[in-house]
């Protein structure tokens, strides 16, 4: 395949319940580490892999919008939130492929914990043909093949790319890892702090925290 493809576009899905600095640094550092042209944030509507989020999808979308507004390389895709159906990443990728064309390199950004759970995703093997996957290190979640479910470890061995420059030479199909600043922040931790009336300040942007307080979100565990 030619090496004149456009800069890869990062796709960053998540529940973002709420969005925090772990997410923001992952997106920011992926830009430099992977040479991305931008990152499209895709908040999940009705995530199929977990229980019902504590706030509405529209509120999670609003918080992602607030936290990313100041960054010209970030955009927010509301399609999953607006859709009246469960969010399956493979469907989102099919839609984006149709929108952006067959040559656009796409890079699905995932933390190591999300990557380890990939085999539970709908049509996960098809998904690996539609996009590259970039796995960021996350405290407490190793990425070595021996710690992954066997079919995923096999896919990782077959598709692994050591030189991230290779992301630009094909529209999808490869897996890379990258080391980001390790931040042991999780939305679960933030929800717990807020439910207990404790401070979550400096774990997420002030704008998002203001929104949470104004709308009395996450008051219950
Ligand atoms: P929860 O605690 O509710 O499970 P979370 O903090 O893991 O939420 P998600 O919205 O589920 O946030 O994560 C979206 C993506 O961001 C996933 O791919 C996840 O692995 C990644 N991610 C979240 N927090 C971090 C972090 N601190 N470091 C690296 N990756 C992260």
GROMACS .gro file of C-alpha atoms and ligand atoms in nm:
model
  252
    1UNK     CA    1   0.000   0.000   0.000
    2UNK     CA    2   0.120   0.353  -0.074
    3UNK     CA    3   0.287   0.564   0.195
    4UNK     CA    4   0.106   0.879   0.088
    5UNK     CA    5  -0.213   0.821   0.281
    6UNK     CA    6  -0.352   1.107   0.490
    7UNK     CA    7  -0.248   1.143   0.853
    8UNK     CA    8  -0.428   0.883   1.065
    9UNK     CA    9  -0.740   0.993   1.250
   10UNK     CA   10  -0.771   0.879   1.612
   11UNK     CA   11  -1.109   0.751   1.726
   12UNK     CA   12  -1.164   0.758   2.098
   13UNK     CA   13  -1.475   0.584   2.228
   14UNK     CA   14  -1.577   0.552   2.588
   15UNK     CA   15  -1.854   0.598   2.837
   16UNK     CA   16  -1.685   0.910   2.974
   17UNK     CA   17  -1.897   0.889   3.288
   18UNK     CA   18  -1.750   1.143   3.357
   19UNK     CA   19  -1.462   1.244   3.129
   20UNK     CA   20  -1.135   1.296   3.324
   21UNK     CA   21  -0.768   1.382   3.279
   22UNK     CA   22  -0.675   1.018   3.209
   23UNK     CA   23  -0.891   1.040   2.895
   24UNK     CA   24  -0.762   1.383   2.799
   25UNK     CA   25  -0.397   1.289   2.834
   26UNK     CA   26  -0.453   0.967   2.640
   27UNK     CA   27  -0.603   1.165   2.351
   28UNK     CA   28  -0.340   1.440   2.370
   29UNK     CA   29  -0.039   1.207   2.393
   30UNK     CA   30  -0.171   0.980   2.118
   31UNK     CA   31  -0.153   1.278   1.882
   32UNK     CA   32   0.223   1.310   1.925
   33UNK     CA   33   0.315   0.946   1.979
   34UNK     CA   34   0.116   0.820   1.682
   35UNK     CA   35   0.137   1.120   1.448
   36UNK     CA   36  -0.240   1.162   1.431
   37UNK     CA   37  -0.410   1.440   1.237
   38UNK     CA   38  -0.677   1.467   1.506
   39UNK     CA   39  -0.885   1.275   1.755
   40UNK     CA   40  -1.256   1.221   1.720
   41UNK     CA   41  -1.418   1.154   2.055
   42UNK     CA   42  -1.715   0.919   2.039
   43UNK     CA   43  -1.912   0.901   2.365
   44UNK     CA   44  -2.111   0.577   2.386
   45UNK     CA   45  -2.487   0.599   2.382
   46UNK     CA   46  -2.608   0.281   2.548
   47UNK     CA   47  -2.281   0.097   2.618
   48UNK     CA   48  -2.343  -0.275   2.564
   49UNK     CA   49  -2.060  -0.380   2.800
   50UNK     CA   50  -2.166  -0.225   3.125
   51UNK     CA   51  -2.457  -0.121   3.341
   52UNK     CA   52  -2.663   0.191   3.280
   53UNK     CA   53  -2.450   0.501   3.334
   54UNK     CA   54  -2.548   0.728   3.622
   55UNK     CA   55  -2.615   1.034   3.409
   56UNK     CA   56  -2.785   1.067   3.073
   57UNK     CA   57  -2.599   1.015   2.750
   58UNK     CA   58  -2.668   1.378   2.661
   59UNK     CA   59  -2.502   1.491   2.985
   60UNK     CA   60  -2.195   1.276   2.918
   61UNK     CA   61  -2.179   1.421   2.569
   62UNK     CA   62  -2.201   1.773   2.711
   63UNK     CA   63  -1.914   1.704   2.952
   64UNK     CA   64  -1.694   1.567   2.671
   65UNK     CA   65  -1.781   1.874   2.463
   66UNK     CA   66  -1.678   2.108   2.744
   67UNK     CA   67  -1.351   1.931   2.813
   68UNK     CA   68  -1.241   1.917   2.449
   69UNK     CA   69  -1.367   2.255   2.324
   70UNK     CA   70  -1.032   2.433   2.360
   71UNK     CA   71  -0.838   2.186   2.146
   72UNK     CA   72  -0.853   2.242   1.770
   73UNK     CA   73  -0.737   1.883   1.704
   74UNK     CA   74  -1.026   1.732   1.895
   75UNK     CA   75  -1.378   1.686   1.762
   76UNK     CA   76  -1.678   1.516   1.917
   77UNK     CA   77  -1.900   1.272   1.731
   78UNK     CA   78  -2.249   1.266   1.886
   79UNK     CA   79  -2.386   0.988   1.662
   80UNK     CA   80  -2.380   0.709   1.922
   81UNK     CA   81  -2.544   0.929   2.183
   82UNK     CA   82  -2.813   1.040   1.942
   83UNK     CA   83  -2.879   0.689   1.808
   84UNK     CA   84  -3.169   0.503   1.955
   85UNK     CA   85  -2.979   0.174   1.967
   86UNK     CA   86  -2.691   0.011   2.159
   87UNK     CA   87  -2.345   0.140   2.068
   88UNK     CA   88  -2.143  -0.124   1.884
   89UNK     CA   89  -1.799  -0.004   1.783
   90UNK     CA   90  -1.800  -0.217   1.469
   91UNK     CA   91  -2.111  -0.031   1.345
   92UNK     CA   92  -1.954   0.305   1.425
   93UNK     CA   93  -1.641   0.206   1.234
   94UNK     CA   94  -1.843   0.093   0.934
   95UNK     CA   95  -2.020   0.428   0.932
   96UNK     CA   96  -1.693   0.621   0.960
   97UNK     CA   97  -1.531   0.413   0.684
   98UNK     CA   98  -1.821   0.506   0.457
   99UNK     CA   99  -1.793   0.872   0.558
  100UNK     CA  100  -1.415   0.907   0.536
  101UNK     CA  101  -1.338   0.673   0.250
  102UNK     CA  102  -1.138   0.350   0.218
  103UNK     CA  103  -0.794   0.513   0.224
  104UNK     CA  104  -0.819   0.713   0.547
  105UNK     CA  105  -0.608   0.547   0.818
  106UNK     CA  106  -0.817   0.513   1.133
  107UNK     CA  107  -0.673   0.439   1.475
  108UNK     CA  108  -0.904   0.322   1.751
  109UNK     CA  109  -0.757   0.445   2.081
  110UNK     CA  110  -0.807   0.217   2.380
  111UNK     CA  111  -0.659   0.183   2.725
  112UNK     CA  112  -0.498  -0.150   2.816
  113UNK     CA  113  -0.803  -0.254   3.023
  114UNK     CA  114  -1.042  -0.196   2.734
  115UNK     CA  115  -0.808  -0.380   2.496
  116UNK     CA  116  -0.800  -0.690   2.720
  117UNK     CA  117  -1.181  -0.696   2.703
  118UNK     CA  118  -1.195  -0.667   2.324
  119UNK     CA  119  -1.303  -1.031   2.261
  120UNK     CA  120  -1.634  -0.953   2.433
  121UNK     CA  121  -1.709  -0.680   2.177
  122UNK     CA  122  -1.955  -0.746   1.897
  123UNK     CA  123  -1.768  -0.880   1.586
  124UNK     CA  124  -1.434  -0.785   1.735
  125UNK     CA  125  -1.229  -0.964   1.469
  126UNK     CA  126  -1.406  -0.768   1.190
  127UNK     CA  127  -1.337  -0.452   1.381
  128UNK     CA  128  -0.962  -0.520   1.359
  129UNK     CA  129  -0.983  -0.510   0.979
  130UNK     CA  130  -1.168  -0.177   0.977
  131UNK     CA  131  -0.919   0.020   1.184
  132UNK     CA  132  -0.578   0.014   1.344
  133UNK     CA  133  -0.584  -0.014   1.722
  134UNK     CA  134  -0.351   0.179   1.952
  135UNK     CA  135  -0.334   0.050   2.306
  136UNK     CA  136  -0.215   0.291   2.575
  137UNK     CA  137  -0.056   0.172   2.893
  138UNK     CA  138  -0.276   0.211   3.200
  139UNK     CA  139  -0.165   0.153   3.560
  140UNK     CA  140  -0.253  -0.200   3.670
  141UNK     CA  141  -0.324  -0.343   3.324
  142UNK     CA  142  -0.035  -0.525   3.152
  143UNK     CA  143  -0.039  -0.556   2.772
  144UNK     CA  144   0.189  -0.862   2.732
  145UNK     CA  145   0.038  -1.134   2.511
  146UNK     CA  146   0.054  -1.392   2.793
  147UNK     CA  147  -0.180  -1.179   3.005
  148UNK     CA  148  -0.442  -1.149   2.726
  149UNK     CA  149  -0.720  -1.391   2.633
  150UNK     CA  150  -0.574  -1.646   2.385
  151UNK     CA  151  -0.758  -1.533   2.066
  152UNK     CA  152  -0.666  -1.172   2.134
  153UNK     CA  153  -0.303  -1.263   2.208
  154UNK     CA  154  -0.294  -1.439   1.870
  155UNK     CA  155  -0.443  -1.138   1.689
  156UNK     CA  156  -0.194  -0.916   1.871
  157UNK     CA  157   0.100  -1.132   1.757
  158UNK     CA  158  -0.018  -1.132   1.397
  159UNK     CA  159  -0.103  -0.763   1.373
  160UNK     CA  160   0.152  -0.602   1.602
  161UNK     CA  161   0.350  -0.313   1.459
  162UNK     CA  162   0.662  -0.182   1.635
  163UNK     CA  163   0.707   0.128   1.423
  164UNK     CA  164   0.408   0.361   1.459
  165UNK     CA  165   0.504   0.515   1.123
  166UNK     CA  166   0.342   0.205   0.975
  167UNK     CA  167   0.000   0.338   1.079
  168UNK     CA  168   0.024   0.572   0.785
  169UNK     CA  169   0.090   0.306   0.527
  170UNK     CA  170  -0.244   0.124   0.552
  171UNK     CA  171  -0.599   0.227   0.642
  172UNK     CA  172  -0.627  -0.028   0.922
  173UNK     CA  173  -0.544  -0.376   1.043
  174UNK     CA  174  -0.246  -0.322   1.273
  175UNK     CA  175  -0.207  -0.297   1.650
  176UNK     CA  176   0.043  -0.071   1.825
  177UNK     CA  177   0.103   0.011   2.189
  178UNK     CA  178   0.215   0.341   2.332
  179UNK     CA  179   0.330   0.463   2.670
  180UNK     CA  180   0.142   0.762   2.804
  181UNK     CA  181   0.190   0.946   3.130
  182UNK     CA  182   0.059   0.700   3.384
  183UNK     CA  183  -0.246   0.841   3.557
  184UNK     CA  184  -0.434   0.609   3.789
  185UNK     CA  185  -0.754   0.806   3.745
  186UNK     CA  186  -1.083   0.633   3.670
  187UNK     CA  187  -1.440   0.748   3.631
  188UNK     CA  188  -1.534   0.489   3.895
  189UNK     CA  189  -1.305   0.659   4.147
  190UNK     CA  190  -1.451   1.001   4.062
  191UNK     CA  191  -1.810   0.878   4.095
  192UNK     CA  192  -1.725   0.729   4.437
  193UNK     CA  193  -1.564   1.048   4.560
  194UNK     CA  194  -1.861   1.256   4.450
  195UNK     CA  195  -2.115   1.014   4.597
  196UNK     CA  196  -1.933   1.042   4.930
  197UNK     CA  197  -1.927   1.421   4.918
  198UNK     CA  198  -1.546   1.423   4.872
  199UNK     CA  199  -1.338   1.639   4.640
  200UNK     CA  200  -1.269   1.520   4.285
  201UNK     CA  201  -1.093   1.844   4.198
  202UNK     CA  202  -0.780   1.815   3.979
  203UNK     CA  203  -0.883   1.470   3.855
  204UNK     CA  204  -1.097   1.626   3.584
  205UNK     CA  205  -1.135   1.971   3.429
  206UNK     CA  206  -1.297   2.241   3.645
  207UNK     CA  207  -1.550   2.307   3.368
  208UNK     CA  208  -1.672   1.950   3.393
  209UNK     CA  209  -1.679   1.960   3.771
  210UNK     CA  210  -1.881   2.282   3.760
  211UNK     CA  211  -2.131   2.114   3.529
  212UNK     CA  212  -2.154   1.813   3.764
  213UNK     CA  213  -2.217   2.038   4.061
  214UNK     CA  214  -2.467   2.262   3.884
  215UNK     CA  215  -2.671   1.959   3.780
  216UNK     CA  216  -2.622   1.766   4.106
  217UNK     CA  217  -2.481   1.463   3.926
  218UNK     CA  218  -2.321   1.157   4.086
  219UNK     CA  219  -2.472   1.223   4.426
  220UNK     CA  220  -2.560   0.856   4.473
  221UNK     CA  221  -2.314   0.565   4.485
  222LIG     P1  222  -1.499   0.343   3.453
  222LIG     O1  223  -1.413   0.362   3.575
  222LIG     O2  224  -1.641   0.393   3.468
  222LIG     O3  225  -1.489   0.203   3.396
  222LIG     P2  226  -1.296   0.469   3.283
  222LIG     O4  227  -1.228   0.570   3.370
  222LIG     O5  228  -1.224   0.342   3.255
  222LIG     O6  229  -1.443   0.441   3.340
  222LIG     P3  230  -1.406   0.485   3.017
  222LIG     O7  231  -1.496   0.590   2.965
  222LIG     O8  232  -1.464   0.350   3.042
  222LIG     O9  233  -1.337   0.543   3.150
  222LIG    O10  234  -1.277   0.472   2.925
  222LIG     C1  235  -1.267   0.514   2.791
  222LIG     C2  236  -1.131   0.471   2.741
  222LIG    O11  237  -1.029   0.544   2.811
  222LIG     C3  238  -1.100   0.322   2.761
  222LIG    O12  239  -1.032   0.276   2.646
  222LIG     C4  240  -1.008   0.323   2.883
  222LIG    O13  241  -0.920   0.214   2.882
  222LIG     C5  242  -0.933   0.454   2.866
  222LIG     N1  243  -0.889   0.511   2.993
  222LIG     C6  244  -0.970   0.560   3.090
  222LIG     N2  245  -0.896   0.608   3.192
  222LIG     C7  246  -0.765   0.589   3.160
  222LIG     C8  247  -0.641   0.617   3.226
  222LIG     N3  248  -0.637   0.673   3.347
  222LIG     N4  249  -0.527   0.583   3.162
  222LIG     C9  250  -0.531   0.524   3.038
  222LIG     N5  251  -0.646   0.494   2.971
  222LIG    C10  252  -0.761   0.526   3.031
   0.00000   0.00000   0.00000
